[in-house]
Coordinates of C-alpha atoms in Angstrom, one line a residue:
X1 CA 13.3 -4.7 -5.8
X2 CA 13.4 -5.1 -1.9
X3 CA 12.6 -2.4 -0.3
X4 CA 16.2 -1.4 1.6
X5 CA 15.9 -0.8 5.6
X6 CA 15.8 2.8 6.7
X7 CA 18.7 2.3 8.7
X8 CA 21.0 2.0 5.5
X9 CA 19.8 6.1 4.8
X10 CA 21.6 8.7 6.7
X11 CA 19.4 11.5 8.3
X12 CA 20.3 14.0 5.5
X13 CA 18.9 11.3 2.9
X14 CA 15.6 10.6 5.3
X15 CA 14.8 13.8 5.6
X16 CA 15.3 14.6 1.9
X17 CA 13.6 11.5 1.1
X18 CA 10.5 11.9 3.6
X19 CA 10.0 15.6 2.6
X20 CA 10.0 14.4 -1.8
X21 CA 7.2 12.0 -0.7
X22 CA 4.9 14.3 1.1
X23 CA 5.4 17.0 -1.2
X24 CA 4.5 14.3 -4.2
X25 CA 1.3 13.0 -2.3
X26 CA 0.3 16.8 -1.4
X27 CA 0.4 17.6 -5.6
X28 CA 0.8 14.5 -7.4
X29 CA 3.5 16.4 -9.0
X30 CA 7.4 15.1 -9.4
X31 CA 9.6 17.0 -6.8
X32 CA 13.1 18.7 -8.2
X33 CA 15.7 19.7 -6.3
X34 CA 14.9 23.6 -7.0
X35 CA 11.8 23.2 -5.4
X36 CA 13.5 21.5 -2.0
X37 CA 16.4 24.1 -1.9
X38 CA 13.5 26.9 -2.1
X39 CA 11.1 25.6 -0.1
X40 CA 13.1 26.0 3.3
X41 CA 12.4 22.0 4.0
X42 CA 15.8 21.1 3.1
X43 CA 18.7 23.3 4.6
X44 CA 21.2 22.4 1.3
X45 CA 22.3 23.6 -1.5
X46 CA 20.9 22.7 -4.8
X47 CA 24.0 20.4 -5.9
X48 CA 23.8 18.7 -2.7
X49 CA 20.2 17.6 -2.9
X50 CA 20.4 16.3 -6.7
X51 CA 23.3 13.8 -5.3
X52 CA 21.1 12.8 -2.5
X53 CA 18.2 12.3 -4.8
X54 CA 20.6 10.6 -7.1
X55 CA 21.3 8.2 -4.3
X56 CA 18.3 7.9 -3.6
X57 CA 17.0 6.8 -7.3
X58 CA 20.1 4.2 -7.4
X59 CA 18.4 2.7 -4.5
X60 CA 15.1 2.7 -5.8
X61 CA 12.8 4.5 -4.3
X62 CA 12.9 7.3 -6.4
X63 CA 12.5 7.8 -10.2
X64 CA 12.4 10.5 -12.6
X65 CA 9.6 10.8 -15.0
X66 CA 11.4 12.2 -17.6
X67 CA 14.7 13.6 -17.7
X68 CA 14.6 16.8 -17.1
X69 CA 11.8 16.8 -14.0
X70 CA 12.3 16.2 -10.5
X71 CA 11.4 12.8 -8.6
X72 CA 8.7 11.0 -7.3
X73 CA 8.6 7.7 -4.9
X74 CA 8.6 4.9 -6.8
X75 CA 6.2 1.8 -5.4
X76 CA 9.3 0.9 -3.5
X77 CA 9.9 4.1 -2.2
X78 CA 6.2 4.6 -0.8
X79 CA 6.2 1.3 1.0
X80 CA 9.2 2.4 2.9
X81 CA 7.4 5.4 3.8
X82 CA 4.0 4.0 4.6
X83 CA 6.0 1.1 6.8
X84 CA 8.2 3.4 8.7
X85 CA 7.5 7.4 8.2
X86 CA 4.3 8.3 7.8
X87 CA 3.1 10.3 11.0
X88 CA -0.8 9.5 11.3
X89 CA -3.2 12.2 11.3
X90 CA -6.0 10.8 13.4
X91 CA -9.9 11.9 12.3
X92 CA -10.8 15.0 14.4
X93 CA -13.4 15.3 16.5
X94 CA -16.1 17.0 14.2
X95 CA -15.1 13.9 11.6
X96 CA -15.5 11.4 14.4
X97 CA -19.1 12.3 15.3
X98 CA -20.3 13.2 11.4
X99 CA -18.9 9.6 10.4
X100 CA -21.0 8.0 13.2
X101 CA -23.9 10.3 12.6
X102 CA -24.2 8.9 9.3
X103 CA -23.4 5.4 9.6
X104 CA -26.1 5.5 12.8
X105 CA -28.9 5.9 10.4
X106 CA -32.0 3.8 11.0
X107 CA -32.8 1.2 8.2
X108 CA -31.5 -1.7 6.3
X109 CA -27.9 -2.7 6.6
X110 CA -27.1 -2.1 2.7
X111 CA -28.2 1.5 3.2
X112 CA -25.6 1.7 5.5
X113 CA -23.0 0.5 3.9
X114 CA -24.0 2.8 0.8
X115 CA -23.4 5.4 2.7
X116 CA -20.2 4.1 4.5
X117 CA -19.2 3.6 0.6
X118 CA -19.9 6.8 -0.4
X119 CA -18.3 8.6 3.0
X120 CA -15.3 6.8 2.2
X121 CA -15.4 8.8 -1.3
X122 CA -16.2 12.1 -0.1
X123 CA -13.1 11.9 2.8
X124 CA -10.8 10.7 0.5
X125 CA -11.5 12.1 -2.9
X126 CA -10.9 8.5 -4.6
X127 CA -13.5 5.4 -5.0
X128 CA -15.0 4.3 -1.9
X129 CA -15.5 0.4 -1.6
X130 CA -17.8 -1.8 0.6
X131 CA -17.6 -5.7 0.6
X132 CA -19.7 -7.7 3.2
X133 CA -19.7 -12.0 1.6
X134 CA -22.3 -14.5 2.0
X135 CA -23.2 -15.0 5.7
X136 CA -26.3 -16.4 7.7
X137 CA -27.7 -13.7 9.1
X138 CA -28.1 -13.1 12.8
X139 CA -31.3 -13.0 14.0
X140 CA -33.1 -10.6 16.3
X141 CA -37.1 -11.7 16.8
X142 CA -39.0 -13.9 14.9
X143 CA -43.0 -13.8 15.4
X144 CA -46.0 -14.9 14.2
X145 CA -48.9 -12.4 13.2
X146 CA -52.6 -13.9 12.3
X147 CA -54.2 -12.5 9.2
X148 CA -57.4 -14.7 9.2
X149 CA -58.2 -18.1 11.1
X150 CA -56.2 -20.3 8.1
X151 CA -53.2 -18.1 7.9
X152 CA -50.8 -15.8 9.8
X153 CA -47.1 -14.2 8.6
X154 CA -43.6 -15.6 10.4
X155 CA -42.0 -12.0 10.2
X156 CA -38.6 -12.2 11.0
X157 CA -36.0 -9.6 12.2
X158 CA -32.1 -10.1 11.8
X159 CA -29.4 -8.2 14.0
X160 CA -29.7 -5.0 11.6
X161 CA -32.8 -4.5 11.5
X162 CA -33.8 -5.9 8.0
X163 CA -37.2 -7.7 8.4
X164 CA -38.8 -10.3 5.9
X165 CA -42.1 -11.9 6.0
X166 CA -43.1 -15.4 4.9
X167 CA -46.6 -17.1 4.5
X168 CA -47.5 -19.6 6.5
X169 CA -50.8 -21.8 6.4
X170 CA -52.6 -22.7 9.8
X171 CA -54.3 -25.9 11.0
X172 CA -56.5 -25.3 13.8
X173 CA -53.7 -22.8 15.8
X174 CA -55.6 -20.1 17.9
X175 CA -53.9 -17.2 18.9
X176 CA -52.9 -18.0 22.2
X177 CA -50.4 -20.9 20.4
X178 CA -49.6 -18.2 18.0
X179 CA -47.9 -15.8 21.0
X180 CA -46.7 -18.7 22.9
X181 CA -44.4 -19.8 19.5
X182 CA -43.4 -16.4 19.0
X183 CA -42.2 -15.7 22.4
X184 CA -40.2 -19.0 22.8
X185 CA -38.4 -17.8 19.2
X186 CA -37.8 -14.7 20.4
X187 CA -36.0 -15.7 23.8
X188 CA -34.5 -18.4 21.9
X189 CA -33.2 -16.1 18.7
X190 CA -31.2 -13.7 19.9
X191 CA -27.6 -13.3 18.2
X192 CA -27.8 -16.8 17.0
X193 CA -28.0 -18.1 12.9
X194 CA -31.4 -19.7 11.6
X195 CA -29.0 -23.2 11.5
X196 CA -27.9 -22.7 15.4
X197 CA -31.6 -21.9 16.7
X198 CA -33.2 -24.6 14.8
X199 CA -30.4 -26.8 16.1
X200 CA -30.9 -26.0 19.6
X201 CA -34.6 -25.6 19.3
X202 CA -35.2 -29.1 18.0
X203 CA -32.5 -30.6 20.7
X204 CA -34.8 -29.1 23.5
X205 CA -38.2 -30.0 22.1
X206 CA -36.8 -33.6 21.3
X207 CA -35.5 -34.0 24.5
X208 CA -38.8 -32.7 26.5
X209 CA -37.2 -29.8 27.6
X210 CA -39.6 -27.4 26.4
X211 CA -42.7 -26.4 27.7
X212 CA -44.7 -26.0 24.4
X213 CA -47.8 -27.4 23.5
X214 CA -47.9 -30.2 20.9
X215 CA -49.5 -27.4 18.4
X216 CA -46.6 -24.8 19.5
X217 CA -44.0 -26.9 19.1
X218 CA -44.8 -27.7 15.7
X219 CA -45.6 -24.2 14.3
X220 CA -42.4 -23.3 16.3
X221 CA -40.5 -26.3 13.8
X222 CA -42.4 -25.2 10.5
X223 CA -41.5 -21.5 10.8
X224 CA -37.7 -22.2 11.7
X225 CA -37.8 -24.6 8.6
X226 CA -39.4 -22.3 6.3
X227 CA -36.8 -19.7 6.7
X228 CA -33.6 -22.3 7.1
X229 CA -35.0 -23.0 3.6
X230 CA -34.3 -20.0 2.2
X231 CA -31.1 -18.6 0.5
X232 CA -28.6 -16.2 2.7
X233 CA -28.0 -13.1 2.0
X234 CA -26.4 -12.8 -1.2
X235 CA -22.7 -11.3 -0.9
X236 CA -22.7 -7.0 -1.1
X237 CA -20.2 -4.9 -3.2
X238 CA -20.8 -1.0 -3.2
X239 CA -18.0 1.0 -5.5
X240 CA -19.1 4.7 -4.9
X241 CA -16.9 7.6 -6.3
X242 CA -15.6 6.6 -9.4
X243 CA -16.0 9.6 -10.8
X244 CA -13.3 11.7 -8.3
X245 CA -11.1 9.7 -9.6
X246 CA -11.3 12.1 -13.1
X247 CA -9.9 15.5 -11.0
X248 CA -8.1 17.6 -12.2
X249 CA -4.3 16.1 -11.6
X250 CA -5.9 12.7 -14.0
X251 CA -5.6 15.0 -17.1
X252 CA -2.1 14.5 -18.0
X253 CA -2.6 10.0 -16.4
X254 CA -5.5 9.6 -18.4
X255 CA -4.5 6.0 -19.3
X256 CA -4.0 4.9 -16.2
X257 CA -7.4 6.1 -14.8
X258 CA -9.0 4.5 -18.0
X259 CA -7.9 1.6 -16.9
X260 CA -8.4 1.8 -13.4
X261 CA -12.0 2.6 -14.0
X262 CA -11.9 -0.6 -16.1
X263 CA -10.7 -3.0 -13.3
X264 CA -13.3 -1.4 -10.9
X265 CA -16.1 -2.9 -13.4
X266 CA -14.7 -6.6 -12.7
X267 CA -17.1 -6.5 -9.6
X268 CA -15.8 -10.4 -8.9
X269 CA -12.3 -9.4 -8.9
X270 CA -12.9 -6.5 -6.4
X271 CA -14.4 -8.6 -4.0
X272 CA -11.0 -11.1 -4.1
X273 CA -9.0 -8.2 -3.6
X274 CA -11.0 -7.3 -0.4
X275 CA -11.4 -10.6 0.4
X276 CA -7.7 -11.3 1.3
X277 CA -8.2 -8.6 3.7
X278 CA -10.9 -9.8 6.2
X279 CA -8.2 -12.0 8.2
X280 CA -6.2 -8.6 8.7
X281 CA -6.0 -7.6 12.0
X282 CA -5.9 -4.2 11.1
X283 CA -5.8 -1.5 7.9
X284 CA -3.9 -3.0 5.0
X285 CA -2.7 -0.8 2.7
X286 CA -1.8 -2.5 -1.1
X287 CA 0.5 -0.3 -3.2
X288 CA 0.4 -0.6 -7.2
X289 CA 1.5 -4.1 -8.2
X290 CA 1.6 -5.6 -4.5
X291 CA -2.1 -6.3 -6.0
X292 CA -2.8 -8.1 -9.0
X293 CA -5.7 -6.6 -10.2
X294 CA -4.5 -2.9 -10.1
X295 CA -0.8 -3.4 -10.7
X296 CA -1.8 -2.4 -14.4
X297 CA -3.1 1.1 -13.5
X298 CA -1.0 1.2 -10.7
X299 CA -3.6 2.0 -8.0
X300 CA -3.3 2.3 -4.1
X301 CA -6.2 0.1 -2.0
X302 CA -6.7 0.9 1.7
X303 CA -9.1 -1.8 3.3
X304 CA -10.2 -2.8 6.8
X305 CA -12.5 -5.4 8.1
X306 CA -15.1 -4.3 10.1
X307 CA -16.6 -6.7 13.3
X308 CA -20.0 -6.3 15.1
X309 CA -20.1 -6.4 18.7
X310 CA -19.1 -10.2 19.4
X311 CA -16.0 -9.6 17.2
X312 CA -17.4 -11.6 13.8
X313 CA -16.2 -10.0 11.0
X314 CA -18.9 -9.0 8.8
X315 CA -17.5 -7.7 5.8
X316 CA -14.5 -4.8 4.5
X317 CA -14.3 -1.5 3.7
X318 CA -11.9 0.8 2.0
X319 CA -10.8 2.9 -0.7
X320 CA -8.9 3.1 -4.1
X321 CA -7.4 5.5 -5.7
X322 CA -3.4 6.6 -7.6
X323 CA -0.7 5.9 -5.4
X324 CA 0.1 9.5 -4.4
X325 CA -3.6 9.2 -1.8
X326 CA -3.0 10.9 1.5
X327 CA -2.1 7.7 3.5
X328 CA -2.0 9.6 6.6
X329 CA -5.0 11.1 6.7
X330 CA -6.7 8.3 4.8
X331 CA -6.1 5.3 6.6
X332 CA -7.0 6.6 10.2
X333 CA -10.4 7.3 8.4
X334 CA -10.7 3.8 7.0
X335 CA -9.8 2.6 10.4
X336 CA -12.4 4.7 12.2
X337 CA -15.1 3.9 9.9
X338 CA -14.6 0.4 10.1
X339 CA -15.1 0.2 13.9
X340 CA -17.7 2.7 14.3
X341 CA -19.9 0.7 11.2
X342 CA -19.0 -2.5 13.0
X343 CA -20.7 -1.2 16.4
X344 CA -23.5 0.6 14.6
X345 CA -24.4 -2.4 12.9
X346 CA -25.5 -5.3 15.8

């Protein structure tokens, strides 16, 4: 069903309408018209709310469990609130500098985005998820360090810090043509892909633009090589926080959490799903079937890409959970977090 502009609802049935959902997403429980009339929220009478929320069920965007229970928004219904109600909470202050306390972390990038993952998880009380794909890896430095006169180590740094060492055999290369190579990499590294500096190094040696040494230039070649050789870094999913999705509230939904749980395990699939959201200019938000993968246990994802500091996206973050998360509270957080690990990470 389309979801039906909110200029077709009168006041009366917005504010009946926006006061069921927020009640639902506050207790995960289906709102009845008892509960509106006594709750001071709605100034009507009992009679007159069930005939809004009747109207309000013929349009879709409300539905009654069972019979005799109250309502809660239907997918429908909680688009047309997300779209075009929801009033943003924003992260406070205290939030704002724990979030980039921890993401600021010294170490490897996966460690951060564990612990992005698992922040995520804690804020929100649902499943915290990290995606960064395949990528060449920005570097940072790249040197050469002797061990003994027939070999030294290339150790290279990226843009986050990770560092990697290779083995590389010597011919007759003293140290003086070991800390010329390594400077020329290092001036020539910076922010650029092994593929872009080997391109640009070979295009200046070729064309007598460098001032290397015969023996510098070609240690310079062999240690660019040996790493454009090896594989990228493979592609990163971290699902922290499965297990808040068993609260309390998932007693009485325990099929639909079974299953949820189930589609988290199909690690490829998750990545799709948060794949389609890297071209997003900002936080998407994916209610129940508007995914395919968790239209069965009709789950909720919220996911933003995060950039680093030249505006290349690097991977997404978000969260999962039931439909009734705290969208309001929830995706300023996913937002937040997705800038701050974007800057903390090069």
């Amino acid at each position: 069903m389309s979801t039906p502009p909110l200029t077709e609802l009168t006041a009366r049935t917005r504010d009946i309408f926006r006061v069921v959902v927020e009640q639902y997403l506050a207790t995960g429980q289906p709102v009845g018209s008892k509960t509106l009339a006594e709750g001071g929220a709605v100034d009507l009478s009992p009679a007159s709310i069930r005939s809004v929320l009747a109207d309000l069920e013929k349009l879709g965007l409300l539905a009654a469990p069972h019979v005799s229970a109250g309502r809660k928004p239907t997918e429908t219904g909680l688009r047309l609130f997300v779209d075009g109600m929801m009033q943003i909470t924003q992260p406070s202050e205290d939030e704002r500098r724990a979030i980039e306390a921890k993401l600021g972390d010294p170490g490897p990038l996966e460690a951060r985005l564990e612990a992005a993952s698992a922040m995520l998880s804690d804020l929100s009380g649902a499943a915290g998820m990290v995606f960064v794909p395949t990528a060449e890896r920005r570097l940072a430095q790249m040197s050469f360090v002797p061990l003994d006169a027939a070999r030294a180590l290339a150790v290279l740094v990226d843009a986050n810090g990770q560092i990697e060492n290779r083995l590389i055999e010597l011919e007759g290369v003293d140290s003086a043509t070991l800390d010329r190579a390594s400077n020329y990499l290092s001036a020539r590294l910076a922010n650029r892909s092994l593929g872009e500096a080997l391109k640009e190094i070979e295009h200046e040696i070729d064309g007598g633009r460098s001032a290397l040494d015969a023996a510098s230039s070609n240690l310079v070649r062999r240690g660019i090589a040996m790493w454009s050789e090896a594989p990228d870094r493979n592609p990163v999913l971290i699902v922290r926080g499965q297990a808040k999705l068993l609260d309390d509230e998932a007693v009485g939904d325990v099929e639909r959490v079974r299953q949820l749980l189930d589609e988290l395990e199909n690690k490829q699939a998750v990545a799709e799903v948060l794949e389609r959201a890297r071209t997003a200019q900002a936080t998407r938000i994916y209610i129940g079937s508007e995914n395919r993968l968790f239209a069965l246990s009709g789950s909720s994802v919220i996911a933003s890409p995060f950039r680093d500091r030249e505006g290349n996206i690097v991977g997404v973050l978000g969260v999962i959970g039931p439909t009734r998360l705290n969208y309001a509270r929830i995706v300023p957080m996913v937002d937040f977090t997705a800038q701050s690990l974007g800057r903390l990470t090069g």
